[in-house]
């Protein structure tokens, strides 16, 4: 349902780093909802992994608030993979 809808939106040009009135990106919201598949999809579509919202929080800080070790691991792993890919170019 939601993941499929998100994939369609991204395929048709939805802004992966758009912000709401609180300065939060889709990645912030996926982290708040502990939506692992959404986090992975956003990262695949080159979401900024370290954006700050208006309260100065990054997505991983929202995760800390939500206390999900699995989601923190997913986000860290994606960041490490992206860093390795960038270093190789």
Short mmCIF file of C-alpha atoms in Angstrom, two decimals, residues 21-88:
data_model
loop_
_atom_site.label_atom_id
_atom_site.label_comp_id
_atom_site.label_asym_id
_atom_site.label_seq_id
_atom_site.Cartn_x
_atom_site.Cartn_y
_atom_site.Cartn_z
CA UNK A 21 6.34 23.33 7.73
CA UNK A 22 8.54 21.78 10.45
CA UNK A 23 11.45 21.36 8.06
CA UNK A 24 11.05 17.60 8.11
CA UNK A 25 11.74 15.49 5.06
CA UNK A 26 10.11 12.21 4.05
CA UNK A 27 13.10 10.53 5.70
CA UNK A 28 12.29 12.20 9.04
CA UNK A 29 8.72 10.91 8.76
CA UNK A 30 9.79 7.40 7.76
CA UNK A 31 12.12 7.33 10.77
CA UNK A 32 9.36 8.57 13.08
CA UNK A 33 7.09 5.80 11.82
CA UNK A 34 9.88 3.20 11.99
CA UNK A 35 9.20 2.38 8.35
CA UNK A 36 12.30 0.40 7.35
CA UNK A 37 11.23 -0.23 3.75
CA UNK A 38 10.43 3.46 3.26
CA UNK A 39 13.83 4.47 4.65
CA UNK A 40 15.54 2.10 2.23
CA UNK A 41 13.49 3.35 -0.71
CA UNK A 42 14.17 7.00 0.09
CA UNK A 43 17.89 6.30 0.39
CA UNK A 44 17.82 4.42 -2.92
CA UNK A 45 16.32 7.54 -4.48
CA UNK A 46 19.19 9.63 -3.07
CA UNK A 47 17.47 11.21 -0.10
CA UNK A 48 19.73 13.41 1.98
CA UNK A 49 20.55 11.21 4.99
CA UNK A 50 21.51 14.11 7.25
CA UNK A 51 19.00 16.97 6.82
CA UNK A 52 18.15 19.09 9.84
CA UNK A 53 14.57 20.00 10.68
CA UNK A 54 13.60 23.34 12.27
CA UNK A 55 14.34 21.90 15.72
CA UNK A 56 17.85 20.97 14.61
CA UNK A 57 17.20 17.22 14.51
CA UNK A 58 18.48 14.82 11.88
CA UNK A 59 16.55 11.65 10.97
CA UNK A 60 18.85 9.47 13.07
CA UNK A 61 18.05 11.64 16.09
CA UNK A 62 14.35 11.07 15.46
CA UNK A 63 15.18 7.36 15.42
CA UNK A 64 16.91 7.67 18.77
CA UNK A 65 13.73 9.21 20.12
CA UNK A 66 11.75 6.29 18.69
CA UNK A 67 14.25 3.71 20.04
CA UNK A 68 14.46 1.37 17.09
CA UNK A 69 17.81 -0.38 16.87
CA UNK A 70 16.81 -2.09 13.61
CA UNK A 71 15.95 1.17 11.89
CA UNK A 72 19.14 2.82 13.15
CA UNK A 73 21.10 -0.10 11.73
CA UNK A 74 19.34 0.22 8.35
CA UNK A 75 20.12 3.95 8.16
CA UNK A 76 23.76 3.47 9.20
CA UNK A 77 24.24 0.65 6.68
CA UNK A 78 22.80 2.72 3.84
CA UNK A 79 25.11 5.59 4.78
CA UNK A 80 28.14 3.28 4.80
CA UNK A 81 27.25 1.79 1.42
CA UNK A 82 26.75 5.26 -0.05
CA UNK A 83 30.10 6.45 1.37
CA UNK A 84 31.92 3.46 -0.16
CA UNK A 85 30.25 4.07 -3.53
CA UNK A 86 31.20 7.75 -3.42
CA UNK A 87 34.79 6.97 -2.43
CA UNK A 88 35.14 4.67 -5.44
#
